[in-house]
Structure formats: structure tokens, C-alpha cells
Coordinates of C-alpha atoms and ligand atoms in Angstrom, one line a residue:
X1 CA 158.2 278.8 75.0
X2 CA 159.2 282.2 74.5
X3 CA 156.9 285.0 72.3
X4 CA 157.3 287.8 70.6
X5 CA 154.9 289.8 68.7
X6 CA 156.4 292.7 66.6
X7 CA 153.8 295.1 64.6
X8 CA 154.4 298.1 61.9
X9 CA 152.6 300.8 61.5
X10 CA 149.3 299.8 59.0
X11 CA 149.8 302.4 55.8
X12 CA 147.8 304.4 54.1
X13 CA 147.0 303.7 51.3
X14 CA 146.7 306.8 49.9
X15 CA 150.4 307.0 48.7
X16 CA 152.6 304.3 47.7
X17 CA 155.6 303.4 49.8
X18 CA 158.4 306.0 50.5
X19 CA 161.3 305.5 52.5
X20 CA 160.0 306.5 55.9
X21 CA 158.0 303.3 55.2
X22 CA 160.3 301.1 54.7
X23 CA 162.6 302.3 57.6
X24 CA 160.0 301.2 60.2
X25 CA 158.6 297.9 58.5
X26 CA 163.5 297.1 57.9
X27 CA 163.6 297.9 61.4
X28 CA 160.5 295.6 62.6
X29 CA 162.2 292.9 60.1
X30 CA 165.7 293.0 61.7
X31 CA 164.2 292.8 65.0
X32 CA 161.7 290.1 63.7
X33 CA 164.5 287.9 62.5
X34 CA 166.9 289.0 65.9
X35 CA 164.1 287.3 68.0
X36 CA 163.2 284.0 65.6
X37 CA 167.4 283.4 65.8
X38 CA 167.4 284.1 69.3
X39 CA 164.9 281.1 70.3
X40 CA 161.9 282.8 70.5
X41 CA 158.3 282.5 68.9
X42 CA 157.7 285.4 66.3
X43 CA 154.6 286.8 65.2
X44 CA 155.3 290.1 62.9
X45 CA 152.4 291.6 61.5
X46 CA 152.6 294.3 59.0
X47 CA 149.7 295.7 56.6
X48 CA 147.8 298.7 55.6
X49 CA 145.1 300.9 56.7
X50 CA 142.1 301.5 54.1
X51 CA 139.6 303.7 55.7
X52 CA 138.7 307.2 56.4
X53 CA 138.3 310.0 54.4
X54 CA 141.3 311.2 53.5
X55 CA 141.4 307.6 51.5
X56 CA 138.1 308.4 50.4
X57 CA 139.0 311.9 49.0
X58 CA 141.7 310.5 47.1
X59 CA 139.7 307.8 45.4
X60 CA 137.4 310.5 44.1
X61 CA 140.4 312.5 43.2
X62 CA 141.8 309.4 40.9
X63 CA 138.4 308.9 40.0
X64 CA 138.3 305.6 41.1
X65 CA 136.8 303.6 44.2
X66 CA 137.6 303.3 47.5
X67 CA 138.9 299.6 47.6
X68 CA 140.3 300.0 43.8
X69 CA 142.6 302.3 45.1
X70 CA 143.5 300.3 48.0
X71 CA 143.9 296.9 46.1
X72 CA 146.2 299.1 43.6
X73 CA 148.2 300.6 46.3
X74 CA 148.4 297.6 48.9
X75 CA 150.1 295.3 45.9
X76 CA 152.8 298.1 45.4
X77 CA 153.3 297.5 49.3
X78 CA 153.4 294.0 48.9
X79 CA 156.0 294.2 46.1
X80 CA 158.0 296.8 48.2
X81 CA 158.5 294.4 51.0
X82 CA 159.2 291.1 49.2
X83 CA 161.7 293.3 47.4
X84 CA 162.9 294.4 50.4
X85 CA 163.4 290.8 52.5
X86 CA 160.0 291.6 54.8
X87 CA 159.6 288.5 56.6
X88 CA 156.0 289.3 58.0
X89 CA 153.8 286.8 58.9
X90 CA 150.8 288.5 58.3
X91 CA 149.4 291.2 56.0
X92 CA 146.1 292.9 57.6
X93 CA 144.1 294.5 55.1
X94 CA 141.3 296.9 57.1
X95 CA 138.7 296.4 54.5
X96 CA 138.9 292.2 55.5
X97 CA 136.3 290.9 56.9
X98 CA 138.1 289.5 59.5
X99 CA 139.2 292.8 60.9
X100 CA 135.6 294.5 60.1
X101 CA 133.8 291.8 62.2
X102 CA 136.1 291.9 65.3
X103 CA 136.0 296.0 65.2
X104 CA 132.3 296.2 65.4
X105 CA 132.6 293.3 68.3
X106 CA 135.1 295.4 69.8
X107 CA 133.0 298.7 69.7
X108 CA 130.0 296.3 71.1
X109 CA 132.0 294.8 74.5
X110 CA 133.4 298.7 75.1
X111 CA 129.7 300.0 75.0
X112 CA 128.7 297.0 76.8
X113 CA 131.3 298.0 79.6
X114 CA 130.0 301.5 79.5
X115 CA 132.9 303.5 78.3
X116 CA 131.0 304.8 75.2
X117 CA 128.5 307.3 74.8
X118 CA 126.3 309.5 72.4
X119 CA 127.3 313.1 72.7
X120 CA 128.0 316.3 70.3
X121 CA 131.5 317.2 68.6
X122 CA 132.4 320.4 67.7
X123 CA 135.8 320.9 67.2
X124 CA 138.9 320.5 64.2
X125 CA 139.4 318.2 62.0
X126 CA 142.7 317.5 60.5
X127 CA 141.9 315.5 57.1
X128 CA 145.7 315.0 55.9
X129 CA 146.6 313.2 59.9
X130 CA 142.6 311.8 60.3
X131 CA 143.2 313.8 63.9
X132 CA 140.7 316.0 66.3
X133 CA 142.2 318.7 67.7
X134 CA 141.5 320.7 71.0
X135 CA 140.4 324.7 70.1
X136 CA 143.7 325.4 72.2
X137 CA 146.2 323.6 69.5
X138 CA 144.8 324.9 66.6
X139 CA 146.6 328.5 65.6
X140 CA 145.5 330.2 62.6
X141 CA 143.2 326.8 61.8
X142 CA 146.6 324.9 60.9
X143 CA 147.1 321.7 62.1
X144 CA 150.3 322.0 64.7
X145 CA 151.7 318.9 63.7
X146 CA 151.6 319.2 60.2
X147 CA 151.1 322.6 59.3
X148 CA 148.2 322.0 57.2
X149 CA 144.6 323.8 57.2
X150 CA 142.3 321.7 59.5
X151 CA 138.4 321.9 58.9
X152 CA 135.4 322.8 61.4
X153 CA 133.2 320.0 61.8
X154 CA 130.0 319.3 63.9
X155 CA 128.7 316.0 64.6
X156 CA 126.6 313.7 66.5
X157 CA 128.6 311.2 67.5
X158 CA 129.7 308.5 69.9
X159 CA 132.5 309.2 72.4
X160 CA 135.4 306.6 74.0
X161 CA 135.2 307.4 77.8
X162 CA 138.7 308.6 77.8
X163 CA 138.9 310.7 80.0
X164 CA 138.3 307.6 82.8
X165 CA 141.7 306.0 81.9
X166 CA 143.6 309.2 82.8
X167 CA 145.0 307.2 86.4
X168 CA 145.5 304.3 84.7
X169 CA 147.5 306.3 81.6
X170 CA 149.7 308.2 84.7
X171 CA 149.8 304.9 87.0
X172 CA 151.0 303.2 84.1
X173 CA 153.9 305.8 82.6
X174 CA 155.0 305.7 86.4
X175 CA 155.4 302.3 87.0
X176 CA 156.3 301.1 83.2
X177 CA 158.6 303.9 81.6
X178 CA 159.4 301.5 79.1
X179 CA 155.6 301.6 77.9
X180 CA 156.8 304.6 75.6
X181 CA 160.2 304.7 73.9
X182 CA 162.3 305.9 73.4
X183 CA 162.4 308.3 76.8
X184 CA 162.7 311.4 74.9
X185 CA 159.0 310.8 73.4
X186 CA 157.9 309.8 76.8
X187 CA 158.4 313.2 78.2
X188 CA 156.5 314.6 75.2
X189 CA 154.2 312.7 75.7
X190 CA 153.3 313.3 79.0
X191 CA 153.7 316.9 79.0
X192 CA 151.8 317.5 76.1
X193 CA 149.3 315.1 76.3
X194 CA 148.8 313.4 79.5
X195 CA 149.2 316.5 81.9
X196 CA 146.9 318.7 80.3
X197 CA 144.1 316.1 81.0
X198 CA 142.7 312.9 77.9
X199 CA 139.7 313.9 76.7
X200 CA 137.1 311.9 75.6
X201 CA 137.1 310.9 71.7
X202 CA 134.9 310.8 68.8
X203 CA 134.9 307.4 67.4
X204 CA 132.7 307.7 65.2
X205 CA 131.9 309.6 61.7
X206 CA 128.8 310.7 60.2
X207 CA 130.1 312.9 57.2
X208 CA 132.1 310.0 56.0
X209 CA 131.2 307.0 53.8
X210 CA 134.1 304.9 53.7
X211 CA 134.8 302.7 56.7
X212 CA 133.2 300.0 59.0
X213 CA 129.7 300.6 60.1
X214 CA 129.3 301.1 63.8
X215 CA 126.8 298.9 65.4
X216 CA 124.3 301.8 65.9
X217 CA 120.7 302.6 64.8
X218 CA 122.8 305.7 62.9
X219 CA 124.1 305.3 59.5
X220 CA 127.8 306.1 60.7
X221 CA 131.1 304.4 60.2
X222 CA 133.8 304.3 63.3
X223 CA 136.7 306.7 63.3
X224 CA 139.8 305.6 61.3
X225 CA 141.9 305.1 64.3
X226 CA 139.5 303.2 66.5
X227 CA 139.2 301.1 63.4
X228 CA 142.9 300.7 62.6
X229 CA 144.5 300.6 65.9
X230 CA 143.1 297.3 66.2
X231 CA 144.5 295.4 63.7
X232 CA 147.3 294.8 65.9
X233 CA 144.7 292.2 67.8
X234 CA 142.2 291.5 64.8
X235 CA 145.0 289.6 63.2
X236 CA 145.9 287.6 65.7
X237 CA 141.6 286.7 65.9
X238 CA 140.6 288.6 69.5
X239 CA 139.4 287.6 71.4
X240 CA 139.8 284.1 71.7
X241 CA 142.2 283.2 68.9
X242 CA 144.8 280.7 69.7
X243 CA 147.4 283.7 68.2
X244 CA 146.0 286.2 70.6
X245 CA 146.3 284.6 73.8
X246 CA 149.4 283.3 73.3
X247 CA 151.1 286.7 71.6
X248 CA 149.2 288.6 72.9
X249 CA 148.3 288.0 76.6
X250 CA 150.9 285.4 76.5
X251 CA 149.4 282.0 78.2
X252 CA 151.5 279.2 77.8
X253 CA 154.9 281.0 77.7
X254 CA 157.7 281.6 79.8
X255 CA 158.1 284.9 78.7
X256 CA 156.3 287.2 76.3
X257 CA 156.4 290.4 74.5
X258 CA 154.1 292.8 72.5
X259 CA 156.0 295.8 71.0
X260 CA 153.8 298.2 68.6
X261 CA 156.7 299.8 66.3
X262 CA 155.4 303.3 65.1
X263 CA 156.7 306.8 63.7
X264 CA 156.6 309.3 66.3
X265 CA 153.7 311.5 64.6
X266 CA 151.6 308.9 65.8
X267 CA 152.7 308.0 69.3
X268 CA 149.8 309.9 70.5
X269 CA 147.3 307.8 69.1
X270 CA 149.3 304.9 70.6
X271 CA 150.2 306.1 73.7
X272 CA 146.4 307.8 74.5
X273 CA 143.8 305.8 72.8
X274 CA 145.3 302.7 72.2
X275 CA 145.5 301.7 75.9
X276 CA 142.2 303.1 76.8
X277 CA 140.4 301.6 74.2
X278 CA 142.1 298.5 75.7
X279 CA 141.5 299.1 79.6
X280 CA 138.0 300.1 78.0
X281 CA 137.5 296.2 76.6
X282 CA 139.2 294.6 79.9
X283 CA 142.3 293.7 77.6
X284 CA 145.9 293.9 78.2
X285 CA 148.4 296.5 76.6
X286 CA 151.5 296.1 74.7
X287 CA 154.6 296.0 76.5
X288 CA 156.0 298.8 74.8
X289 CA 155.4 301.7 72.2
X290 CA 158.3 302.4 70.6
X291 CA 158.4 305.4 68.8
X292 CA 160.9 305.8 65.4
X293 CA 162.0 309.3 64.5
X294 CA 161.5 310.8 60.7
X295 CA 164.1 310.6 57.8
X296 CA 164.7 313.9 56.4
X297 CA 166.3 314.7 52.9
X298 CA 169.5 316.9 52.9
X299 CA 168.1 318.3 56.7
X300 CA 164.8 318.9 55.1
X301 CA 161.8 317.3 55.4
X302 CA 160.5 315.5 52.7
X303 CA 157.7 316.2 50.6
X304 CA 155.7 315.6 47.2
X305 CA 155.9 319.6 47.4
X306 CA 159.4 319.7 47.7
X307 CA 159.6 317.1 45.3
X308 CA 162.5 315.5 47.2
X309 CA 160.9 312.2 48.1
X310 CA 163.7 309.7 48.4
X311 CA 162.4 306.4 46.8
X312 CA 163.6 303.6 48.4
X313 CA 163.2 301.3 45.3
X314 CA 165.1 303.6 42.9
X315 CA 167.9 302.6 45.6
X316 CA 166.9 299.0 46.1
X317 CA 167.7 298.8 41.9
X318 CA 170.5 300.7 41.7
X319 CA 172.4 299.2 45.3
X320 CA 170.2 296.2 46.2
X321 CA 168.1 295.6 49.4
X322 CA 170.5 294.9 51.9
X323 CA 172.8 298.2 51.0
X324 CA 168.7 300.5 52.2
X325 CA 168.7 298.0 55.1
X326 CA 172.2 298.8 56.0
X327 CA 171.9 302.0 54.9
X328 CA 168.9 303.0 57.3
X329 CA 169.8 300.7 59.8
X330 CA 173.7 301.4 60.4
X331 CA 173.2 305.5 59.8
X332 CA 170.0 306.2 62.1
X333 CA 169.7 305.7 65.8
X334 CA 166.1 304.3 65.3
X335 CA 164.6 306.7 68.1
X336 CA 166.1 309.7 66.2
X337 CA 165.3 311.7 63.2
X338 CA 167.7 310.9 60.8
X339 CA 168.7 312.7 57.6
X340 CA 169.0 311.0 54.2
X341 CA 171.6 312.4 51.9
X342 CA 173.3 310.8 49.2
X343 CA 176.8 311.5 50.4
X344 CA 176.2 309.6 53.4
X345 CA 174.4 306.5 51.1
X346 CA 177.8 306.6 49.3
X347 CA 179.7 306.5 52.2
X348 CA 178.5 303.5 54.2
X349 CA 178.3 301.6 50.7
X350 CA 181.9 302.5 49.9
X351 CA 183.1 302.1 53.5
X352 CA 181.4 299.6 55.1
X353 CA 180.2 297.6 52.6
X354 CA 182.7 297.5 49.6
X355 CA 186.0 297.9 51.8
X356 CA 185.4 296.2 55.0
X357 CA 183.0 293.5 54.6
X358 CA 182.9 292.3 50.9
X359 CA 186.5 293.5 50.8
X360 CA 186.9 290.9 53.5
X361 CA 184.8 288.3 52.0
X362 CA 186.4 288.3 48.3
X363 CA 190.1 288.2 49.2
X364 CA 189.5 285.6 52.0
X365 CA 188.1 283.6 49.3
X366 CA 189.9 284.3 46.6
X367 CA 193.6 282.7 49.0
X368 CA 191.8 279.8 50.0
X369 CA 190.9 279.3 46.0
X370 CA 195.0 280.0 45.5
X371 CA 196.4 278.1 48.9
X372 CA 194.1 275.3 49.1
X373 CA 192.2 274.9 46.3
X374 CA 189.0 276.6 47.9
X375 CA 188.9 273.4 50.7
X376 CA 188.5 274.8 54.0
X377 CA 191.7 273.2 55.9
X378 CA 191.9 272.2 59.2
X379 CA 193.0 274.2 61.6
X380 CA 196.5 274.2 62.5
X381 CA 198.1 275.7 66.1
X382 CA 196.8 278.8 67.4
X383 CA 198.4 281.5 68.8
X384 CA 197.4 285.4 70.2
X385 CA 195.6 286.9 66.7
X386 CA 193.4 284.0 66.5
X387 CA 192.6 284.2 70.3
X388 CA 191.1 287.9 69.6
X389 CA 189.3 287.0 66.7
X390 CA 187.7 284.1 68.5
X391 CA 187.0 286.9 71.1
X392 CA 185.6 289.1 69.3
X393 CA 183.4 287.0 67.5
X394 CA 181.6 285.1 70.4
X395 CA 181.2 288.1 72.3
X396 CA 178.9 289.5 69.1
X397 CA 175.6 288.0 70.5
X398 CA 175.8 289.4 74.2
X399 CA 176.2 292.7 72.8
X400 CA 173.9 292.2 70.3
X401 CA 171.2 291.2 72.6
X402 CA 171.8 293.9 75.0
X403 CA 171.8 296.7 72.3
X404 CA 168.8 294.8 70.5
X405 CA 166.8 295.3 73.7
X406 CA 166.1 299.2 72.8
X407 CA 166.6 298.7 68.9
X408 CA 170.0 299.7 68.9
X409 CA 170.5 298.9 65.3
X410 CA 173.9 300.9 64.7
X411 CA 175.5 299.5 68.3
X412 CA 174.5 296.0 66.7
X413 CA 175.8 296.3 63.5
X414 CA 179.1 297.9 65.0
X415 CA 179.7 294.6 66.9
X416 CA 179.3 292.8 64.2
X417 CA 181.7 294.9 62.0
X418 CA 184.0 294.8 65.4
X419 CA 185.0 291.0 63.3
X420 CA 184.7 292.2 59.5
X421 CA 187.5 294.8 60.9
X422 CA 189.4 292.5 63.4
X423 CA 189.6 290.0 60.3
X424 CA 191.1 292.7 57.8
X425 CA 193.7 293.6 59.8
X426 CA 194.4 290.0 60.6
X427 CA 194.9 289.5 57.3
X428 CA 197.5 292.1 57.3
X429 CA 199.1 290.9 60.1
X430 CA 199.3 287.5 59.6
X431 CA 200.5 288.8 55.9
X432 CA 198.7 284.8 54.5
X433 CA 200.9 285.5 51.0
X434 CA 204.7 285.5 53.2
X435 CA 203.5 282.4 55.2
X436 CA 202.5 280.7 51.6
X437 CA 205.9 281.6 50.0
X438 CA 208.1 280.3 53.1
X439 CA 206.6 277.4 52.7
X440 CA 204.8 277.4 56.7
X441 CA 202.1 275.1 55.6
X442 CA 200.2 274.4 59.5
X443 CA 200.4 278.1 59.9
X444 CA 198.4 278.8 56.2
X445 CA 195.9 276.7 57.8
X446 CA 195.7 278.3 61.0
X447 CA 195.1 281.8 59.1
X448 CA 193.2 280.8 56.1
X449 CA 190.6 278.5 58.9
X450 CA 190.3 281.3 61.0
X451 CA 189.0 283.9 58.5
X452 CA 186.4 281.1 57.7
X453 CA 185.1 280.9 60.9
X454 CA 185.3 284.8 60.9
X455 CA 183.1 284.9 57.9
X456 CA 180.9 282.5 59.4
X457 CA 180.1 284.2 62.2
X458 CA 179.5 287.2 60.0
X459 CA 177.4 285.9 57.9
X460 CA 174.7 284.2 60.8
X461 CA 175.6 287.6 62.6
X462 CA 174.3 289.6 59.8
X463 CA 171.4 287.4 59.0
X464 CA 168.9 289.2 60.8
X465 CA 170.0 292.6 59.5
X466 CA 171.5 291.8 55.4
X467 CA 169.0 288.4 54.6
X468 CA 170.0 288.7 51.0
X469 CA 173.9 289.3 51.9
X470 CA 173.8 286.6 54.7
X471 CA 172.4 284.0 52.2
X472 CA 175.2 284.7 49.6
X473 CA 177.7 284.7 52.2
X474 CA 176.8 281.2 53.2
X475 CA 176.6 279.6 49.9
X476 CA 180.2 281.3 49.1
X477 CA 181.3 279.4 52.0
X478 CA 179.9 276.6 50.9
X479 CA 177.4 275.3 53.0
X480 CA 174.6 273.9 51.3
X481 CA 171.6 274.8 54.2
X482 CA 170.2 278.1 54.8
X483 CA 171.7 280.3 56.8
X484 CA 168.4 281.8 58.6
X485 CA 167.6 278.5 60.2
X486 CA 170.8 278.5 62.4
X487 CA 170.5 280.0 66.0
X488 CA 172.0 283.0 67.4
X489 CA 174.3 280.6 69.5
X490 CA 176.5 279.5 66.3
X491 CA 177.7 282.6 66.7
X492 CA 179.0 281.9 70.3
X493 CA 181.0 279.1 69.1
X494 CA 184.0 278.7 67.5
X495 CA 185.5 275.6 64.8
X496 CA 182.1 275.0 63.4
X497 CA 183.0 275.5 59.6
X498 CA 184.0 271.8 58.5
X499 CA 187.3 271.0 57.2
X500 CA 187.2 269.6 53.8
X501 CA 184.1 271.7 53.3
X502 CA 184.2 273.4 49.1
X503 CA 184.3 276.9 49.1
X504 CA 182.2 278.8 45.8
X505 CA 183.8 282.3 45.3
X506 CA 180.6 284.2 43.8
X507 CA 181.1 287.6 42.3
X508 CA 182.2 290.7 45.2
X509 CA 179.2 291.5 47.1
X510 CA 179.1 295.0 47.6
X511 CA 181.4 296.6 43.9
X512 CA 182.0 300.1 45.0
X513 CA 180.0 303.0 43.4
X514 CA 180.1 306.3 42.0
X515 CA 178.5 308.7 43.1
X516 CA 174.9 308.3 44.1
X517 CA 172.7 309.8 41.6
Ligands
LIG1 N1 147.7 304.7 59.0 C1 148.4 305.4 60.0 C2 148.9 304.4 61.0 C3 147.9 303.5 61.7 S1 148.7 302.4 62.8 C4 147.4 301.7 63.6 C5 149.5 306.2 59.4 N2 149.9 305.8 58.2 S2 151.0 306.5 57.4 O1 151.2 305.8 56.2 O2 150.7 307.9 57.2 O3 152.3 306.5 58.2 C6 152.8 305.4 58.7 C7 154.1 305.5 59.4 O4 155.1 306.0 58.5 C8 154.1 306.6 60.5 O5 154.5 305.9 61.7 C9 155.0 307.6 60.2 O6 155.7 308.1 61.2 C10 155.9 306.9 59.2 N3 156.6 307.9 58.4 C11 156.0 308.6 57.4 N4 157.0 309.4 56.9 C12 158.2 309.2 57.5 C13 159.5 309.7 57.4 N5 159.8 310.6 56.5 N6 160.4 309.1 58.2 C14 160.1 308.1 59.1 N7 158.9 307.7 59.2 C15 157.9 308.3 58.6 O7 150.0 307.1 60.0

């Protein structure tokens, strides 16, 4: 048995879903469905994060409670991901008990182990990120990540032992580069946070109401992230759930993998306190941190202040799911910051999607329906152009796996368009319409068989990437089963469409568009 655990980011619930949200939870997906095709055990958690007081401020500002606001907001998450294909196993809620009871266990074997104490803070506060800050990164009391004015607070509160994990934090970056990716971040990291020395953190809050109690004589509530960062093992019932020990620590399995999917805004937290709070509690770490750039509008970034929020469901009615997943996962190397403009939408729709690939799919279709009245024939003799699309269409899963291994989305899609483009020019070459008119009836089936088995491949190819399109694809083929259940290793094979099978020409996939917007 083979695991692998893939986790999102838990929201906020403070704002409703926006397209930087979506990006990480499609990229999670793809990888989510990569792995359960490619024989292993997937656990993918998603969810959303309900605490703190930047959740508590905005309730008050609605007018509303605490949890009213989250139940309102998490169901617009909820919709957003069914909408968009999210095929999580589990949705963790912060405010469940399950996660509320663990976190105050957790807090209790940390202090047990004697990595917490009771001690003063003074310091920043940045409300908008839930963040302390050191005096020496606060200019002008502006938060230096997000520009925004960061508040004075002084507490009595309890402190993570930090500060002990900073061997372990360098031993580890030393010996486990891949702990922190994409190697760009990891530099960042470690010169801005692990050289200049962890200090120890507050994790706990006395001026705010809304979140777990600690397990103190005090009236106080843990810290937001000490809270949320543990959902990735409350869900799976730490510390002696069946889920956690075989996702998370991995007993039982041959191999096994725990990779926490974030935005790089928050790689800190997951790079600094994450693991200590885990060397802290005698647990094991992920495997890897994996750290997504930001999508930008038009090369700015976006904001409610700008007002130039792209909202991904506005493009999810207009193009349909699978054109955002595309979309995001074709145009953005997922460690980079990427940039959202409509141009570029209207491009890769228009391209990719309309020419090459449902292009591809309709015409194919559409001969077989005139040549062989939409029975796939069998094959006749093959010669050089088949050879190349047979070629090039095993060959997709090596190259997906390799380029999968670092969330290369756009190196994984190109191999899989390597066939949609290989096919349309086949089609040229092998002009199907001068064979059908001269009367070359073993030759018809050689062509019209092999851009079956082309779009076969495609569609189990594209499964993990274009669920919606990959289901469609299959049934216009005409095969009766669902096309998510077949393993990455069809794709390696070549001949499996049936002859004889009935072909159902649906309506084009992908029309072209005018312009976006
Ligand atoms: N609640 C915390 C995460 C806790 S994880 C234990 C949080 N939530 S958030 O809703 O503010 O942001 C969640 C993620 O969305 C972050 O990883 C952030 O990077 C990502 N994004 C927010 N805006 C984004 C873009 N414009 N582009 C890409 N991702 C962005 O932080």
C-alpha cells in the first residue's frame, strides 16, 4: 500500500472564495486525483479556518455572530468546490468539536513535554494576517507583508518553546531541501526567518473571545495558528486514529507521503511553527511544504480596494469548471506568481481548448459517424504515423509522473497536449476524407481506430486535471464506465478502445468565445 495525504490551506472565513482560493484547493485536486490513478491511497483534506479575531471583528461588523458568519461563508465554500470538481475527502471545520478537543490535547502533551511557558508579550500585532511581528520588521507600524497598520498589544500569555527547535529547523533544511518548495521560497525562508534566530511564540490570546479555550486557569483562547495548523492532523483523529498513523506517520505502507499545499504568504507559519509545534509533541513532519505563488490581475495585485477581484465563479458560468482548472493550471507554474488577465483566459480557451483538443474531439467523431456509422472499427495495418502517435501517447505517464513530482502542472498538461496536437496533424496527414473517396477501406480503419485510441488516452490523461471534460470525453466515446476509476497505466497501453464499441457525438466541448468580459 502506497499513501498520500494532500492538504489546502484552511480559509478564512471572513471572505467568500476568490480565485487565489481556488487555485490552490484545483491544484491540490489535480494532484489528489494524479495520485488515486496512479495506485496510491489518497487522503485530501480541505476546509476552513473559523477563529481569531479578525473573524470576530467581522461578525460584529455584519452584525452577526461568530459561527453565523462562518456557517454562511463555509457553504459558499462548499458550493465553490462541488462546482469546481473538488474531490476532498474531508472538510475540517475549526469550530468542530473534533478539532477543538484534539487542539486542547495537543496544547496539554506540548506543556506536558515542557516546551510551553507563561511569559509577557509585548510586541505587533497584525489583525488582517493574525501575525506577531518582531519591533525590527515593523516600519512606520505597517505590517511588511501586507502593508497594513499593525496594533501594539501587551499580554500575559503562554509561549511555544521555539526557539529550542532552531537545530532541528537548520538540521532539517540541510538534510531535507525538499521540506520547503519550491527552492526559491526555501532561500527566503531561511534568510529571513531561520538565520536571524526562531523566537519563541505567543499561543495564546487574552483580548480575544472567539476561539478554543486553552486548558489554563486563565480565561484565554489559543492563537489562531496554533489552533488552525492542526487541522491537518485533527482530521485524520491524532493521535491514535487509524487515518493518522497510516497518512500520517505512514505504518503499514510501502511508501508514504504528507505534503501541506499553501500560498507563500504563509510559508512561514508552515515552515517555523508547524514543525516545532510538531518536534514540540514528539510527532513527525510533513514531507514537504510546498509553497504556491499569488495570482495577480493585469500585473496588479488584487484587491476589494482595487475592486479588481477576479471571481472565479463568474468564469466557472460563463466557460465552465474545467476551462478555470485549465486555465490556472496550464498558464501558472504553480511555485510562481502568476497574473490573471482576460486576454490570456481567451487565449488558452480559444487555443487550447476550442482548436486543439475539442477541435480534435468533434471532427474525429463526427468521420467515424460519416465512415462507419459511429462503430469504432478494427484496426487495420499500421504503418510510421500511427507508430508516433502510439509513442507519444504511452510515454504521457512517465513524463507526467516525473513533472507531477514538483507540481509541474503546465509540463503535464503539455505532454498531454503533445497527443491532442500529434492527433490533428495526423488527421491532416493521413487526409481520412481522400482514403474514404478512393475507396482504401483497411487504411480508414487504421486512421479512424487510431484517433480513438488517441482520444482515449486523452481523455484518462486529462482526468485528473479536466474531471468534467474527461467524463464527457468518455461517454462520447462510448464507453459506459467512469472514466476516473481507470488507472494511470491505460494510458501506457495501446488497442484498448473495443471494436464494435458505439460512438455518441455530444455537442463540441469547448465552442470558441468572444472576448472575455
Ligand atoms: N487561514 C489561513 C491559513 C491557515 S492554514 C493552516 C489563511 N487563510 S486565507 O484564506 O487568508 O488564505 C488562504 C490561502 O489563499 C493562502 O495560502 C494564500 O496564499 C492564498 N491566497 C490568497 N490570495 C491569493 C492570490 N491572489 N493568489 C494565490 N493565492 C492566494 O491564510
Amino acid at each position: 500500500m502506497k499513501t498520500f495525504y494532500v492538504t489546502t490551506p484552511i480559509y478564512y472565513v471572513n471572505d467568500v472564495p476568490h480565485i487565489g482560493h481556488a487555485y490552490c484547493t484545483v491544484g491540490a485536486d489535480a494532484m489528489a486525483r494524479f495520485k488515486r490513478m496512479d495506485g496510491y491511497e489518497v487522503y485530501f483534506l480541505t476546509g476552513t479556518d473559523e477563529h481569531g479575531q479578525k473573524i470576530e471583528k467581522t461578525a460584529k461588523e455584519q452584525g452577526i455572530t461568530p459561527i453565523e458568519l462562518a456557517d454562511r461563508v463555509v457553504s459558499r465554500f462548499q458550493e465553490a468546490w462541488k462546482k469546481l470538481g473538488i474531490s476532498h475527502n474531508d472538510f475540517v471545520r475549526t469550530t468542530q468539536e473534533r478539532h477543538k478537543r484534539l487542539c486542547v490535547e495537543f496544547f496539554k502533551v506540548v506543556q506536558a513535554a515542557g516546551y510551553i511557558y507563561k511569559g509577557e508579550y509585548e510586541g505587533w500585532y497584525c489583525l488582517p494576517d493574525e501575525k506577531f511581528l518582531l519591533d525590527s520588521e515593523v516600519v512606520d507600524a505597517k505590517c511588511p507583508d501586507c502593508g497594513r497598520p499593525v496594533e501594539r498589544i501587551k499580554e500575559q500569555n503562554y509561549f511555544l518553546k521555539m526557539s529550542a527547535f532552531q537545530r532541528n529547523l537548520e538540521d532539517l533544511l540541510a538534510a531535507h531541501p525538499e521540506f520547503v518548495q519550491p527552492d526559491s521560497r526555501r532561500n527566503e525562508l531561511i534568510n529571513n526567518f531561520v538565520k536571524p534566530g526562531l523566537a519563541d511564540v505567543s499561543i495564546t490570546r487574552n483580548s480575544v473571545k472567539w476561539g478554543i479555550a486553552a486548558p489554563v486557569p486563565e480565561d484565554v483562547v489559543l492563537y489562531v495558528w496554533f489552533d488552525a495548523l492542526l487541522n491537518y492532523i485533527t482530521a485524520l483523529d491524532w493521535p491514535n486514529g487509524e487515518k493518522y498513523r497510516k497518512f500520517w506517520k505512514g505504518e503499514g505502507t510501502e511508501k508514504h507521503e504528507v505534503v501541506n499545499l499553501i500560498g507563500k504568504d504563509i510559508l512561514r507559519f508552515h515552515a517555523t511553527i508547524w514543525p516545532s509545534m510538531l518536534w514540540a509533541a514528539g510527532e513527525p513532519l510533513p514531507d514537504r511544504v510546498f509553497g504556491t505563488g499569488y495570482i495577480n490581475k493585469d500585473g496588479k495585485k488584487m484587491s476589494k480596494s482595487l475592486g479588481n477581484v477576479v471571481d472565479p465563479f463568474e468564469l466557472v458560468e460563463k466557460y465552465g469548471p474545467d476551462a478555470l482548472r485549465y486555465y490556472l493550471l496550464r498558464e501558472i507554474p504553480f511555485g510562481l506568481d502568476g497574473n490573471y488577465t482576460d486576454a490570456s483566459f481567451e487565449l488558452r480557451f480559444n487555443g487550447d481548448l476550442a482548436n486543439d483538443l475539442g477541435n480534435l474531439v468533434h471532427r474525429s467523431l463526427s468521420m467515424l459517424e460519416k465512415y462507419h456509422q459511429a462503430v469504432v472499427p478494427k484496426c487495420g495495418p499500421e504503418g510510421p504515423l500511427e507508430a508516433e502517435l502510439k509513442a507519444i501517447g504511452t510515454s504521457y505517464s512517465g513524463k507526467a509522473r516525473q513533472a507531477m513530482l514538483t507540481f509541474d502542472f503546465p509540463t503535464t498538461l503539455g505532454a498531454a497536449w503533445d497527443l491532442v496536437k500529434r492527433a490533428n496533424k495526423y488527421v491532416e496527414e493521413s487526409a481520412p476524407w481522400k482514403v474514404a473517396k478512393a475507396g482504401d477501406q483497411a487504411q480508414l480503419d487504421t486512421i479512424m481506430y487510431s484517433l480513438m485510441e488517441s482520444l482515449r488516452v486523452t481523455a484518462i490523461s486529462l482526468a485528473p486535471f479536466m474531471p468534467f471534460t474527461a467524463s464527457a470525453l468518455w461517454a462520447q466515446l462510448g464507453f459506459s464506465d467512469d472514466v476516473h476509476t481507470h488507472p494511470l497505466t491505460d494510458t501506457e497501453k495501446w488497442g484498448l478502445i473495443p471494436a464494435g464499441q458505439k460512438t455518441a457525438k455530444g455537442l463540441p466541448l469547448f465552442p470558441r468565445i468572444e472576448k472575455v468580459k
